[in-house]
Coordinates of C-alpha atoms in Angstrom, one line a residue:
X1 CA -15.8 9.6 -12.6
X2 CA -19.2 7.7 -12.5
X3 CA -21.2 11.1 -12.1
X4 CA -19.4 12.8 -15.3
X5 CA -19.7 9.9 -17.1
X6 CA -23.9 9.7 -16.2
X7 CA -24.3 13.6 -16.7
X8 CA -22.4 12.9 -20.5
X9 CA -24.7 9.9 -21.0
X10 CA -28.0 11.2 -19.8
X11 CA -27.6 14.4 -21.5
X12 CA -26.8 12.5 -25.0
X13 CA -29.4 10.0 -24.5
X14 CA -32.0 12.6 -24.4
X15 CA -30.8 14.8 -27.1
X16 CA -30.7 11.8 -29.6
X17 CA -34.4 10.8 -28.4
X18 CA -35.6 14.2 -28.7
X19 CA -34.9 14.1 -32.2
X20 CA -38.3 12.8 -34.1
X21 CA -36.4 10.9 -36.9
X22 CA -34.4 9.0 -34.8
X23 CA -37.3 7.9 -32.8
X24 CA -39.0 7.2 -36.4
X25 CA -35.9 4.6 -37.5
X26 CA -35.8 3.1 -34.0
X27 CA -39.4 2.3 -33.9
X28 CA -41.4 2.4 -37.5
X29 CA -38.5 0.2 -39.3
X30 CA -38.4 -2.9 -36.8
X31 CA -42.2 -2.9 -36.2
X32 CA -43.9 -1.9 -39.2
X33 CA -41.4 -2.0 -42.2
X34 CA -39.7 -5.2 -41.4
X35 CA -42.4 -7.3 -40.8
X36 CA -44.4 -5.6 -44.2
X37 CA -41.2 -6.3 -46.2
X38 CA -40.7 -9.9 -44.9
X39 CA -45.0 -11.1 -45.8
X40 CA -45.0 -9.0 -49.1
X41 CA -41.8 -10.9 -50.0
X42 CA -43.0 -14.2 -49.2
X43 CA -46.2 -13.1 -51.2
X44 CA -44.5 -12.1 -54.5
X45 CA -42.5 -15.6 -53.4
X46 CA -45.4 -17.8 -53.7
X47 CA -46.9 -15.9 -56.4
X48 CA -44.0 -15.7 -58.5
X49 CA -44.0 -19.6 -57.9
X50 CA -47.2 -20.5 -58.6
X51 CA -47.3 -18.3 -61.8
X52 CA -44.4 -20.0 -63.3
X53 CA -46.2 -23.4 -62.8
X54 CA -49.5 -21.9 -64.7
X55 CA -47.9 -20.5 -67.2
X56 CA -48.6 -21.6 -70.7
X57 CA -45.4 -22.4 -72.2
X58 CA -45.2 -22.2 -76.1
X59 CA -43.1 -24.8 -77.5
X60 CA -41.8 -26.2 -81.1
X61 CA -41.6 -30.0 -82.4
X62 CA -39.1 -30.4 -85.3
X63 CA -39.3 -33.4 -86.7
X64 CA -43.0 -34.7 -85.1
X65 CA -43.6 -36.7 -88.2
X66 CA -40.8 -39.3 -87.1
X67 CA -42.6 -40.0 -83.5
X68 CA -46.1 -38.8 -83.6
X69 CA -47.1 -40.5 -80.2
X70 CA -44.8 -38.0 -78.5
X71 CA -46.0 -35.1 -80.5
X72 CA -49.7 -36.0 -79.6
X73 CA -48.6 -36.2 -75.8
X74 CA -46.9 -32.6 -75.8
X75 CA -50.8 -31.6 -78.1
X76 CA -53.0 -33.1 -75.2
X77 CA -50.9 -30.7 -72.4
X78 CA -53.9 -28.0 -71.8
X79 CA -50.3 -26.3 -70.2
X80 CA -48.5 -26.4 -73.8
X81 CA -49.1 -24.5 -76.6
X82 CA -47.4 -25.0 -79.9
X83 CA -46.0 -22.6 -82.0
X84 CA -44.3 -23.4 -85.2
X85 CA -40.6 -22.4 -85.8
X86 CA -38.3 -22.9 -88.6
X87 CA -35.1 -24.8 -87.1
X88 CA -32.8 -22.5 -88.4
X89 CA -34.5 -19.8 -86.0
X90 CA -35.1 -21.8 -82.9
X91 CA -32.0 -20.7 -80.9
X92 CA -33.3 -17.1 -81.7
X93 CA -36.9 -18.0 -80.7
X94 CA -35.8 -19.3 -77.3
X95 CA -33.1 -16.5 -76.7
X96 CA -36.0 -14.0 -77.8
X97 CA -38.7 -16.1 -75.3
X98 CA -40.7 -16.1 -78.8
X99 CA -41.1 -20.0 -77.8
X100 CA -40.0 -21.6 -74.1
X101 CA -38.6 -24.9 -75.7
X102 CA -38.8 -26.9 -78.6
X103 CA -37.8 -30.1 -79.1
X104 CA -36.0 -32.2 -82.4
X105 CA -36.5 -36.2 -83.2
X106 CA -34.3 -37.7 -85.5
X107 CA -35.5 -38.9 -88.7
X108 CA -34.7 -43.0 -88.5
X109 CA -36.5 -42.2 -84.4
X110 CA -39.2 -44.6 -85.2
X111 CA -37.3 -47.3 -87.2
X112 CA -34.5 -47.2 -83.6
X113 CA -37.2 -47.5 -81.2
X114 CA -38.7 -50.8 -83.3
X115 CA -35.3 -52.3 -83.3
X116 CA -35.3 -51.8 -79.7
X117 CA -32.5 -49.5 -80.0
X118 CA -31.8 -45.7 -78.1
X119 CA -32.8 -42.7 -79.8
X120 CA -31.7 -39.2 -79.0
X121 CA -34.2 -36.2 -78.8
X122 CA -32.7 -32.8 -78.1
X123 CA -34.3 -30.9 -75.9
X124 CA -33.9 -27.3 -76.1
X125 CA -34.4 -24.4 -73.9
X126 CA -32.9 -21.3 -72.0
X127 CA -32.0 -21.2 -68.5
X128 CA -29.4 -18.0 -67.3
X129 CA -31.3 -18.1 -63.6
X130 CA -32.6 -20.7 -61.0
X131 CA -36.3 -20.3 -61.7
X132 CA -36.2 -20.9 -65.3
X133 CA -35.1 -24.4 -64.4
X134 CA -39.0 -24.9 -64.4
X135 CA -39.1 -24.6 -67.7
X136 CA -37.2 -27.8 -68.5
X137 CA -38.9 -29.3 -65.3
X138 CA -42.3 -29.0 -66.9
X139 CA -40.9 -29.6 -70.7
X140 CA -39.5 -32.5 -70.2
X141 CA -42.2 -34.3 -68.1
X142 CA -43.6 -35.6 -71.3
X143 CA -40.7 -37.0 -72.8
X144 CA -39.9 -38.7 -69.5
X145 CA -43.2 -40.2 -69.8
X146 CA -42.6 -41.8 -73.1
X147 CA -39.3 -42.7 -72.5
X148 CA -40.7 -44.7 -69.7
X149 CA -43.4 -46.2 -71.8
X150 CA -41.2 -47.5 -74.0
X151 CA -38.9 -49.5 -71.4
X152 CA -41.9 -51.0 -70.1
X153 CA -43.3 -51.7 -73.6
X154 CA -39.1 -53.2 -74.5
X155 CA -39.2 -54.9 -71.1
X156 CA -42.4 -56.9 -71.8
X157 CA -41.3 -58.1 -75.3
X158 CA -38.3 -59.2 -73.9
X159 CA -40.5 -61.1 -71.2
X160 CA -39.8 -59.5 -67.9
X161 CA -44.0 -58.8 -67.3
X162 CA -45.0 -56.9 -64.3
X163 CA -44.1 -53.6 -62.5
X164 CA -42.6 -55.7 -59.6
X165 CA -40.1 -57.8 -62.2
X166 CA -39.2 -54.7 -64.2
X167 CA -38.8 -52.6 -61.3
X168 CA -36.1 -55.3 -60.0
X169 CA -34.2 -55.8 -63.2
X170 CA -34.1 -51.9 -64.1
X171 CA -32.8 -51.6 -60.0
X172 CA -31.0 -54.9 -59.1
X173 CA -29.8 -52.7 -55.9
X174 CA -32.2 -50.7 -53.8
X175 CA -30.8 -48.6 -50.9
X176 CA -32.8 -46.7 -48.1
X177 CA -31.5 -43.5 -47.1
X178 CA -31.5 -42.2 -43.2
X179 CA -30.7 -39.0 -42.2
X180 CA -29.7 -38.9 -38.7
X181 CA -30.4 -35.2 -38.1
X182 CA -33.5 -34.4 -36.2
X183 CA -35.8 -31.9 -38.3
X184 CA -34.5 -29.2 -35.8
X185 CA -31.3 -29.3 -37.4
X186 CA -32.2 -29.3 -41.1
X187 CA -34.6 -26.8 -40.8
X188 CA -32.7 -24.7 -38.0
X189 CA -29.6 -24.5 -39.9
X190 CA -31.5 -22.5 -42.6
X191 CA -34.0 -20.6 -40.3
X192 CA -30.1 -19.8 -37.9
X193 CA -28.5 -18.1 -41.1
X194 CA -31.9 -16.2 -42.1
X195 CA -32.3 -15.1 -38.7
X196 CA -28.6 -14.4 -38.0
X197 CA -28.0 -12.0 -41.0
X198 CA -30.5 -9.6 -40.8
X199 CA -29.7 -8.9 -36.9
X200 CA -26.1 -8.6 -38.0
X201 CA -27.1 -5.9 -40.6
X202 CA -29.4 -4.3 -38.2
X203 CA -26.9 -4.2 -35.4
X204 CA -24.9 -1.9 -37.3
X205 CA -27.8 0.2 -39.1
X206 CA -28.9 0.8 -34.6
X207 CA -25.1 2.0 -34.0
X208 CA -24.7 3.9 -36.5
X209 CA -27.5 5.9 -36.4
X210 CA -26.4 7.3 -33.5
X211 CA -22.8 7.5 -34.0
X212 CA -22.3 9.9 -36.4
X213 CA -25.1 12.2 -34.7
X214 CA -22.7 12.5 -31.0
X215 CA -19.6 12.8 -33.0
X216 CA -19.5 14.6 -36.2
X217 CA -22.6 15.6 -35.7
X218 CA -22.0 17.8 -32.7
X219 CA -18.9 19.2 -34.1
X220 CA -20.8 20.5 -37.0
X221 CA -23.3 22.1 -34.6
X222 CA -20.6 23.5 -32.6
X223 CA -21.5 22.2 -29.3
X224 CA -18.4 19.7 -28.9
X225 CA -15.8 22.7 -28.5
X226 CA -18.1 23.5 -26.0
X227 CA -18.1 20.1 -24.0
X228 CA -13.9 19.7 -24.2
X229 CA -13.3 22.7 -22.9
X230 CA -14.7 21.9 -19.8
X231 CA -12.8 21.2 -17.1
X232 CA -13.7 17.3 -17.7
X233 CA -11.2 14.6 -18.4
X234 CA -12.1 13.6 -23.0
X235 CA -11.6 10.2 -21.7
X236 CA -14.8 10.3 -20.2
X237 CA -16.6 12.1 -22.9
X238 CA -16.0 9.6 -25.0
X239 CA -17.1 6.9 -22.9
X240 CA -20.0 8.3 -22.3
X241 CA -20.4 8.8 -26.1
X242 CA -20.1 5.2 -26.6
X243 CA -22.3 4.1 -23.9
X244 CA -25.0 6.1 -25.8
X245 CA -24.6 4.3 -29.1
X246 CA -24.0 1.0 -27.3
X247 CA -27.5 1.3 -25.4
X248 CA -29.4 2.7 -28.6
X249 CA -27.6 0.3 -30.9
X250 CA -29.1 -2.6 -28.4
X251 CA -32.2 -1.1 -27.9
X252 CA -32.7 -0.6 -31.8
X253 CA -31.3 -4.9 -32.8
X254 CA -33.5 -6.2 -29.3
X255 CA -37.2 -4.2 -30.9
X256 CA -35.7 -5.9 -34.5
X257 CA -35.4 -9.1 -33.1
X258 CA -38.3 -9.3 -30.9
X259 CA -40.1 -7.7 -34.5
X260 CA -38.7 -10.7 -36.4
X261 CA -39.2 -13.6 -34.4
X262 CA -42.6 -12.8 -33.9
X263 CA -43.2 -12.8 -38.0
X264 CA -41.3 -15.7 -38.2
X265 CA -43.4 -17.2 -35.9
X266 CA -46.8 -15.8 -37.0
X267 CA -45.6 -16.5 -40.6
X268 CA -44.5 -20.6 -39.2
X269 CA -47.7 -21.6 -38.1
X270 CA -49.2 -21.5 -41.8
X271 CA -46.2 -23.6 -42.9
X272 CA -45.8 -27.3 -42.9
X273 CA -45.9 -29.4 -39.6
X274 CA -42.5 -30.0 -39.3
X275 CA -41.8 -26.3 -39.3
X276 CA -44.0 -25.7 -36.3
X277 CA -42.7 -28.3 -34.6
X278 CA -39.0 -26.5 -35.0
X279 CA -40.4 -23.4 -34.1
X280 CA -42.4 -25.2 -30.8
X281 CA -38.3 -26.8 -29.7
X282 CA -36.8 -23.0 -29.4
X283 CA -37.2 -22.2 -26.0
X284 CA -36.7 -19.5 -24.1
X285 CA -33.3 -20.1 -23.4
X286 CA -32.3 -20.3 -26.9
X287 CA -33.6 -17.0 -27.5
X288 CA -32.2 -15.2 -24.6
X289 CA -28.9 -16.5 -25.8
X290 CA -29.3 -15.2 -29.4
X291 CA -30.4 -12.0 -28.0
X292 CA -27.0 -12.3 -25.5
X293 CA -25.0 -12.5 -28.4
X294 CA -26.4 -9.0 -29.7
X295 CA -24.3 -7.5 -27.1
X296 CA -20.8 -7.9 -28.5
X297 CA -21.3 -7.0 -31.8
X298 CA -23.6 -4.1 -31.0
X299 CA -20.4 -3.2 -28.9
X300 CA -17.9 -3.7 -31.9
X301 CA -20.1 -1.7 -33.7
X302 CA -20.1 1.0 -31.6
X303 CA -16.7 1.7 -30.9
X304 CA -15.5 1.3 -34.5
X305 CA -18.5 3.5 -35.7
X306 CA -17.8 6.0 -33.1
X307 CA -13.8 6.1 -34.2
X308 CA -15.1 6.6 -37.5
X309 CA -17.5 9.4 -36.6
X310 CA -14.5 10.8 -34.0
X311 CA -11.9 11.3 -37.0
X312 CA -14.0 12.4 -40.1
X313 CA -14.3 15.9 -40.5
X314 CA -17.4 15.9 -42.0
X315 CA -21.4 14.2 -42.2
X316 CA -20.4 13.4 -46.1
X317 CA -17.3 11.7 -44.7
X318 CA -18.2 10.0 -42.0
X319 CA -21.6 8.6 -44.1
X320 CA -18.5 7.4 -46.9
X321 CA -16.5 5.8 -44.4
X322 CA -19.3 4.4 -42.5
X323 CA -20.5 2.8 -45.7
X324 CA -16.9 0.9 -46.6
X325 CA -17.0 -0.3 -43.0
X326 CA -21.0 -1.8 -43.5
X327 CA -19.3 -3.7 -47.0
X328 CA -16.9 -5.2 -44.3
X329 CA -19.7 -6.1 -42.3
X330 CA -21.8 -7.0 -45.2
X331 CA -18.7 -9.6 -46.5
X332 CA -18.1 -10.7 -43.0
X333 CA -21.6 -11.9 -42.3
X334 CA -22.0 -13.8 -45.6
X335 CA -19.5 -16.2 -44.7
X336 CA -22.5 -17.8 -42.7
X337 CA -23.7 -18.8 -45.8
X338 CA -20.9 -20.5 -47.5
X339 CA -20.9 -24.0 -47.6
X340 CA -18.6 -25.7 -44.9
X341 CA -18.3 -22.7 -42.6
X342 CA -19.0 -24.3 -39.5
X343 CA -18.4 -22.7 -35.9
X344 CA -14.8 -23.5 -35.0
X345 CA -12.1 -22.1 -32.5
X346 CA -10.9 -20.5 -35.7
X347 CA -14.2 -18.9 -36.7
X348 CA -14.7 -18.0 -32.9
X349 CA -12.5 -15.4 -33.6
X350 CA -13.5 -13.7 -36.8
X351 CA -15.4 -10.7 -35.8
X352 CA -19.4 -10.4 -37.2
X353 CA -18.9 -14.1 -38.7
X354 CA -18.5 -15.5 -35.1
X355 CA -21.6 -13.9 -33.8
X356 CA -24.0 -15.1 -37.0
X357 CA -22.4 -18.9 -36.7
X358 CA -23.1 -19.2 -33.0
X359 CA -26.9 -17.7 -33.5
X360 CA -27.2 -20.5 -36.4
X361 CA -25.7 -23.1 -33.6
X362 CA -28.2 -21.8 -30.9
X363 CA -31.2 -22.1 -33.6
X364 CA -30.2 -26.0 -34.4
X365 CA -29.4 -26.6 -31.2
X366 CA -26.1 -28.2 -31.6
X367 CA -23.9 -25.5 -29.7
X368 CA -22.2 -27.6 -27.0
X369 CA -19.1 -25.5 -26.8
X370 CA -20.2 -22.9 -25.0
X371 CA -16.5 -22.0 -24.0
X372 CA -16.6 -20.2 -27.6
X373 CA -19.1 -17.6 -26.1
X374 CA -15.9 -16.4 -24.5
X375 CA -13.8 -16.3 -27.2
X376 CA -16.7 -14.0 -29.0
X377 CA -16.3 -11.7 -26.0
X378 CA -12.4 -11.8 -25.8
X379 CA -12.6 -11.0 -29.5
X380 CA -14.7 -7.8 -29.0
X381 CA -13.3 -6.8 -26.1
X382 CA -9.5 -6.2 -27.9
X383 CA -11.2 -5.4 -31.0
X384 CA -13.4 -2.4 -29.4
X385 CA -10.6 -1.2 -26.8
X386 CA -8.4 -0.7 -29.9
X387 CA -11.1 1.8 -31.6
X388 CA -11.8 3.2 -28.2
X389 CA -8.0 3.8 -27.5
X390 CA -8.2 5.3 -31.3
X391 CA -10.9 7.4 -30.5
X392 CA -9.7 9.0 -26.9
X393 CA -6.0 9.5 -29.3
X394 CA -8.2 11.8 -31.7
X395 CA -10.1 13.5 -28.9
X396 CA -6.7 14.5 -27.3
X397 CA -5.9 16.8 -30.7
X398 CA -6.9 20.2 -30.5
X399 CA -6.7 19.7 -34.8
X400 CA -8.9 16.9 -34.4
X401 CA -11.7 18.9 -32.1
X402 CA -11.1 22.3 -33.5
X403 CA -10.9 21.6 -37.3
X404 CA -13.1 23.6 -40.0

């Protein structure tokens, strides 16, 4: 059994290595592409950043005439630029980005503010994603600075003199706030889930690779008629079949991973200290155990992939149905970002989710269960039987092996 099960394996191993593409994927994307992708994205990152907080932002003051103190603190921003807009048009202007935000004062402003009464600016502006929240960040500074000019200025009419005195009638009640969590886990729960996607995705880019090549792929070429109708026992073909994809699958997430953590690393030690000092507390162990958990999805992958490969009929169709089974994988391992998905005995056995929420763990290190590394394994092990007993059924039909 063990010899026909070697010749299979060998003999599949070296015609997938012979090919020069696969050898291209295996190697070029973890240790070139990868790590290119991952700096020029932190570049455009920082740049993008940086460029928002440079950027001149044109702005309009209706009604400047009624607080002319605030108008002349938005003129003295060198960062500001005004731009005059009738207020009919200035919902237009900001939709259009003809202006960033403008700003109306009521007219009796002035009169409010001298009877020590609350006035109401409206602050305008246009935010439909995250980064424009800069926008109001920056716009706002001013007014926030006026605002608390004229507390203090209120505050010191009404006799309450010094920073110390106002400070302690403004905030009777003062409260320190400790977070117990060492920075391991803050930062390590963020650093898990970035690291623990990608090798999820990768996983099943390595297994699939090869899957539809030893299945599909060799009944298009003709050479799998060829293989079943000797005197061997399909069983063992298609073990050694998924051995193959197993091995490469493994081979392909282990050069990712060791690709990654090494940019993560060289890309940590130009971050702040308490980064390095995260990256400094992951020790070998931790690693070995994040690459030990590569094995049972690389071998879920590999059976399901290599069931999927077994029964299409085609390249087209087995590239269609490998594609709705990487949107499975794809939904699965984005659970690991949801807020309040922790690793449980109940997420210990959702397949692809399991895997990324233990990695996360092992990155914090606050994985004390280590009894739900078994139910990781349990939960391949039935899941991958299933789609190997699937597979074998196929490779029992002559319509199956024989079809045009």
């Amino acid at each position: 059994m063990m010899n026909i099960i070697s010749t299979i394996f060998w003999k599949d191993l070296r015609e997938t290595l012979r090919d020069k593409r696969n050898l291209m994927r295996m190697f070029f994307l973890p240790f070139f592409l990868i790590p290119m992708m991952g700096h020029f994205f932190l570049e455009f990152v920082d740049n993008h950043a940086d460029k928002l907080d440079k950027k001149i932002l044109e702005y309009t003051i209706i009604g400047d005439q009624f607080l002319p103190e605030l108008a002349k603190m938005y003129a003295d921003e060198t960062s500001f630029h005004r731009v005059d807009v009738p207020e009919e048009k200035l919902t237009e202007a900001i939709r259009k980005k003809t202006i960033n935000f403008a700003l109306k004062i009521p007219e009796n402003a002035k009169q409010q503010l001298g009877k020590r009464e609350g006035i109401n600016v409206t602050f305008m502006y246009y935010q439909s994603a995250p980064s424009h929240g800069i926008i109001k960040e920056r716009g706002t500074a001013p007014l926030s600075a006026y605002s608390q000019k004229q507390r203090d200025w209120q505050l010191t009419f009404l006799g309450v003199v010094g920073a110390n005195a106002q400070s302690k009638l403004l905030d009777p009640v003062t409260f320190d706030v400790v977070n117990t969590a060492s920075d391991r886990e803050r930062i390590g729960h963020n650093l898990g889930t970035i690291l623990a996607y990608p090798l999820l995705i990768i996983c099943f880019m390595g297994c699939a690779f090869t899957a539809v090549e030893l299945a599909t792929g060799e009944r298009e070429k003709g050479t799998l008629e060829i293989l079943v109708m000797l005197p061997i026992p399909r069983t063992y073909i298609i073990l050694a079949k998924y051995l193959v994809v197993l091995v490469l699958g493994l081979l392909y997430s282990t050069l990712s991973m060791v690709s990654i953590s090494t940019w993560l690393f060289a890309e940590g030690m130009n971050s702040t200290e308490a980064f390095k000092s995260v990256l400094t507390q992951i020790g070998v162990g931790d690693i070995f155990l994040v690459w030990l958990m590569l094995v049972p999805v690389n071998a879920l992958f590999a059976a399901v992939l290599l069931a999927i490969s077994t029964y299409a009929k085609s390249y087209r169709e087995a590239n269609a149905l490998g594609g709705f089974a990487n949107f499975l994988v794809v939904i699965t391992a984005t659970a690991i970002f949801m807020p309040g998905v922790n690793l449980t005995w109940l997420w210990s056995m959702v397949p692809v989710s399991n895997v990324g929420l233990v990695i996360r763990e092992l990155i914090k290190g606050t994985l004390t269960n280590y009894l739900m590394i078994g139910s990781i394994f349990a939960t391949t092990i039935v899941i991958g039987t299933a789609a190997l007993l699937f597979s074998v059924a196929l490779f029992r039909r002559e319509s199956v092996i024989f079809r045009n």
